[in-house]
Amino acid sequence: MAERYDALVVGAGFAGAVVAGELARRGGKKVLLLERRDHVGGNAYDRKDRFGVLIHQYGPHIFHTNDQRVFDYLSQYTAWNGYQHRVAANLPDEGGSPAQRMQYPVPFNLTSLEAAFGPEEGKRLGDKLIAAYGAEKKVTILELRQNSDPEIAALADYVYDHVFVRYTMKQWGQKPEDIDPNTTARVPIFLSRDDRYFQDKYQGLPTDGYTPIFEKILAHPGITVETSCDALKRLKLENGKVLLDGEVFDGPVIYTGQADELFSFRFGPLPYRTLDFEFETWVDRAMAQPLPQSCVAMSEGGDFYQSHGTVNYTVDRPYTRITEFKRMTLQELPGVTTIVKEFSKPYSAAPGEIPYYAIINPENNALYAQYRAEADRYPALHLLGRLAEYKYYNMDAIVSRALTLADKLLGE
Ligand code: FAD
Ligand code: UDP
């Protein structure tokens, strides 16, 4: 006879793994977790590439949070490397020759102002912004563009043109004013010298990577994980009941995949953006003769490709950003480094494409609400996670939501 489970979880990203772990550990439940990919970790999955460089297969992931519960929870499974994320905007230098480029911190801050306008003028403009908004304040680009002072308005236009409009066009195919304002608000103008990308109390990368966190959470006798398993081939939703392998499943079902797919796209597909990742490995010329296939030679004695963990190409280039993993993982590996370039495009559901970003707007939210209402007809079904909730959640928000759902399911 088939094994009986108390709970079914679909998806082994942070949402699914955390709920499964908590139901098993705190609740003593028997949990079946089905994951479509051939590994756990969802989009936070990392692994060593063939050169030994620890890479994030689905794009750079930097953990940051102010949520004590989330930090304490994850710290049971990992130590942190203390990395503080810093990002540089890289753009053509309008004052120099066409080949020259300049870099300054993003979020655009007092240091960026001085790099863009020169120390004196930059300082004067910075003082003016501080007088208008206050020191150490964060102002979104859309707010700054509302300012009627001609000098601040001109400055807002500069930042809009040099940091936001072309990056946002690449990432979303739309202008900043046409996308959800919360999206550009993630990277506000910061009236500070603090050049970190995030100001959260806790930030860093897990010392051994993200994947071991998932392996540890899921290594519990109460949890059965099946990878390379598309749950939708085994699930059926019928008359308010969830069926697994043809039998009514008697327990909570936590679904962390796409809401539209769960209901066979009956109201139409939810729009998403996807990414193409181009990985490149650079090897010190002196260390590798001949160069391994698919490697690019770096100058002799070179260990790194770029100055920052991430460099954003805010004006030109077809990709949005380049991330160099070693700068973030702090892995010590002389003479070799792997980078990734991100190219954004509309999600088309082609085989192998992954829906990375929900496109939040009133029309898409209304479409999502139809799927949500459908899900509400199944009392055992819980939609959880960045895909299932059609939201732009960071990892910490997902972990928090997963812990809260586990509390609820365990009656705590
Ligand atoms: P996912 O990680 O997407 O997991 C869902 C899982 O469900 C997947 O493994 C999927 O294969 C599986 N699944 C779906 N359908 C089925 C099915 N039918 N059957 C079986 N399995 C199924 N957050 C940060 O905090 N910091 C960052 O720096 C950061 N960087 C990011 C960079 C990129 C490029 C992206 C796309 C996201 C980034 N995030 C970052 C967000 C982070 O990835 C998410 O918050 C987190 O991964 C969400 O976890 P989740 O479990 O909801 O979803
Ligand atoms: N953004 C931008 N220029 C930048 C950085 C960000 O225009 O140099 C905008 C862009 O619209 C982007 C959004 O701010 O999608 C959020 O940026 P974030 O770095 O948080 O995006 P993520 O890491 O989630 O892709």
Tab-separated table of C-alpha atoms and ligand atoms in Angstrom, residues 9-17 33-45 56 58-64 85 171 186 198 210 214 226 228-233 235 255-258 261-262 273 275 277 321 328 342 354-357 384-389 391-399, ligand 1:
chain	number	residue	atom	x	y	z
A	9	VAL	CA	4.581	20.283	-0.584
A	10	VAL	CA	5.171	21.230	-4.202
A	11	GLY	CA	8.519	22.911	-4.896
A	12	ALA	CA	11.823	22.763	-2.989
A	13	GLY	CA	12.736	26.464	-3.040
A	14	PHE	CA	12.799	28.452	0.195
A	15	ALA	CA	8.995	28.449	0.453
A	16	GLY	CA	8.544	24.698	0.139
A	17	ALA	CA	11.680	23.601	1.971
A	33	LEU	CA	7.907	17.138	-1.185
A	34	LEU	CA	7.847	17.034	-4.984
A	35	GLU	CA	10.300	19.112	-7.019
A	36	ARG	CA	10.309	19.378	-10.784
A	37	ARG	CA	13.995	20.265	-11.161
A	38	ASP	CA	16.731	17.708	-10.579
A	39	HIS	CA	17.893	19.539	-7.461
A	40	VAL	CA	16.533	21.307	-4.384
A	41	GLY	CA	16.964	25.029	-3.629
A	42	GLY	CA	14.743	26.581	-6.301
A	43	ASN	CA	16.250	29.758	-7.671
A	44	ALA	CA	18.652	30.017	-4.733
A	45	TYR	CA	20.439	26.825	-5.847
A	56	HIS	CA	24.527	30.762	-8.432
A	58	TYR	CA	19.791	31.142	-11.427
A	59	GLY	CA	21.399	34.529	-10.865
A	60	PRO	CA	23.151	36.245	-7.966
A	61	HIS	CA	21.544	35.801	-4.542
A	62	ILE	CA	22.562	38.013	-1.642
A	63	PHE	CA	20.808	37.369	1.634
A	64	HIS	CA	19.729	40.445	3.596
A	85	HIS	CA	26.874	43.890	-1.265
A	171	GLN	CA	14.892	44.555	-17.488
A	186	ARG	CA	13.995	49.014	-4.239
A	198	PHE	CA	21.299	47.098	1.282
A	210	TYR	CA	22.786	28.014	-0.278
A	214	PHE	CA	18.311	23.112	1.773
A	226	GLU	CA	11.313	13.432	-4.915
A	228	SER	CA	12.733	15.492	-11.215
A	229	CYS	CA	9.054	15.079	-10.420
A	230	ASP	CA	6.413	17.363	-11.914
A	231	ALA	CA	3.711	17.445	-9.256
A	232	LEU	CA	1.108	18.528	-11.781
A	233	LYS	CA	1.386	15.117	-13.433
A	235	LEU	CA	-2.163	16.152	-8.742
A	255	TYR	CA	1.911	24.678	-3.599
A	256	THR	CA	4.826	26.990	-4.518
A	257	GLY	CA	4.689	26.809	-8.335
A	258	GLN	CA	2.839	29.064	-10.787
A	261	GLU	CA	-0.268	26.464	-14.389
A	262	LEU	CA	-2.011	24.829	-11.423
A	273	ARG	CA	9.938	38.189	-17.339
A	275	LEU	CA	16.400	35.822	-17.967
A	277	PHE	CA	22.299	33.808	-18.105
A	321	ARG	CA	24.447	43.490	-15.037
A	328	MET	CA	30.456	37.638	-3.007
A	342	GLU	CA	21.941	38.723	-17.292
A	354	ILE	CA	11.896	29.922	-16.029
A	355	PRO	CA	9.430	32.652	-14.984
A	356	TYR	CA	11.715	34.710	-12.730
A	357	TYR	CA	9.807	37.962	-12.245
A	384	LEU	CA	2.914	30.152	-1.018
A	385	GLY	CA	5.995	31.754	-2.566
A	386	ARG	CA	7.163	34.176	-5.211
A	387	LEU	CA	5.493	32.267	-8.056
A	388	ALA	CA	2.336	31.042	-6.341
A	389	GLU	CA	1.607	34.478	-4.858
A	391	LYS	CA	4.808	38.828	-5.973
A	392	TYR	CA	8.305	40.326	-6.039
A	393	TYR	CA	9.513	38.717	-2.805
A	394	ASN	CA	13.101	38.501	-1.602
A	395	MET	CA	14.324	35.346	0.102
A	396	ASP	CA	13.809	36.676	3.621
A	397	ALA	CA	10.180	37.551	2.921
A	398	ILE	CA	9.584	34.042	1.605
A	399	VAL	CA	11.196	32.417	4.641
B	1	FAD	P1	11.501	29.252	-6.140
B	1	FAD	O1	12.886	29.407	-5.653
B	1	FAD	O2	11.184	29.661	-7.545
B	1	FAD	O3	11.058	27.741	-5.913
B	1	FAD	C1	9.893	27.194	-6.467
B	1	FAD	C2	10.207	25.753	-6.810
B	1	FAD	O4	8.997	25.091	-7.198
B	1	FAD	C3	11.154	25.622	-7.974
B	1	FAD	O5	12.261	24.825	-7.606
B	1	FAD	C4	10.327	24.952	-9.052
B	1	FAD	O6	11.076	24.071	-9.875
B	1	FAD	C5	9.296	24.198	-8.222
B	1	FAD	N1	8.079	23.868	-8.955
B	1	FAD	C6	7.278	24.718	-9.650
B	1	FAD	N2	6.262	24.038	-10.200
B	1	FAD	C7	6.413	22.738	-9.839
B	1	FAD	C8	5.688	21.552	-10.105
B	1	FAD	N3	4.591	21.554	-10.878
B	1	FAD	N4	6.136	20.396	-9.586
B	1	FAD	C9	7.240	20.354	-8.834
B	1	FAD	N5	7.964	21.441	-8.551
B	1	FAD	C10	7.553	22.619	-9.051
B	1	FAD	N6	16.264	37.342	-3.182
B	1	FAD	C11	17.076	37.887	-2.239
B	1	FAD	O7	16.695	37.926	-1.056
B	1	FAD	N7	18.319	38.373	-2.553
B	1	FAD	C12	18.804	38.331	-3.830
B	1	FAD	O8	19.927	38.782	-4.095
B	1	FAD	C13	17.976	37.778	-4.846
B	1	FAD	N8	18.413	37.732	-6.118
B	1	FAD	C14	17.601	37.212	-7.079
B	1	FAD	C15	18.077	37.183	-8.386
B	1	FAD	C16	17.284	36.656	-9.392
B	1	FAD	C17	17.788	36.649	-10.815
B	1	FAD	C18	15.988	36.149	-9.078
B	1	FAD	C19	15.108	35.581	-10.162
B	1	FAD	C20	15.516	36.175	-7.786
B	1	FAD	C21	16.317	36.700	-6.767
B	1	FAD	N9	15.888	36.728	-5.443
B	1	FAD	C22	16.690	37.279	-4.473
B	1	FAD	C23	14.561	36.204	-5.057
B	1	FAD	C24	14.623	34.737	-4.614
B	1	FAD	O9	15.059	33.948	-5.705
B	1	FAD	C25	13.222	34.318	-4.185
B	1	FAD	O10	12.746	35.120	-3.144
B	1	FAD	C26	13.143	32.862	-3.705
B	1	FAD	O11	13.905	31.990	-4.491
B	1	FAD	C27	11.701	32.438	-3.727
B	1	FAD	O12	11.568	31.131	-3.231
B	1	FAD	P2	10.305	30.277	-3.656
B	1	FAD	O13	10.424	28.982	-2.952
B	1	FAD	O14	9.077	31.074	-3.523
B	1	FAD	O15	10.471	30.072	-5.249
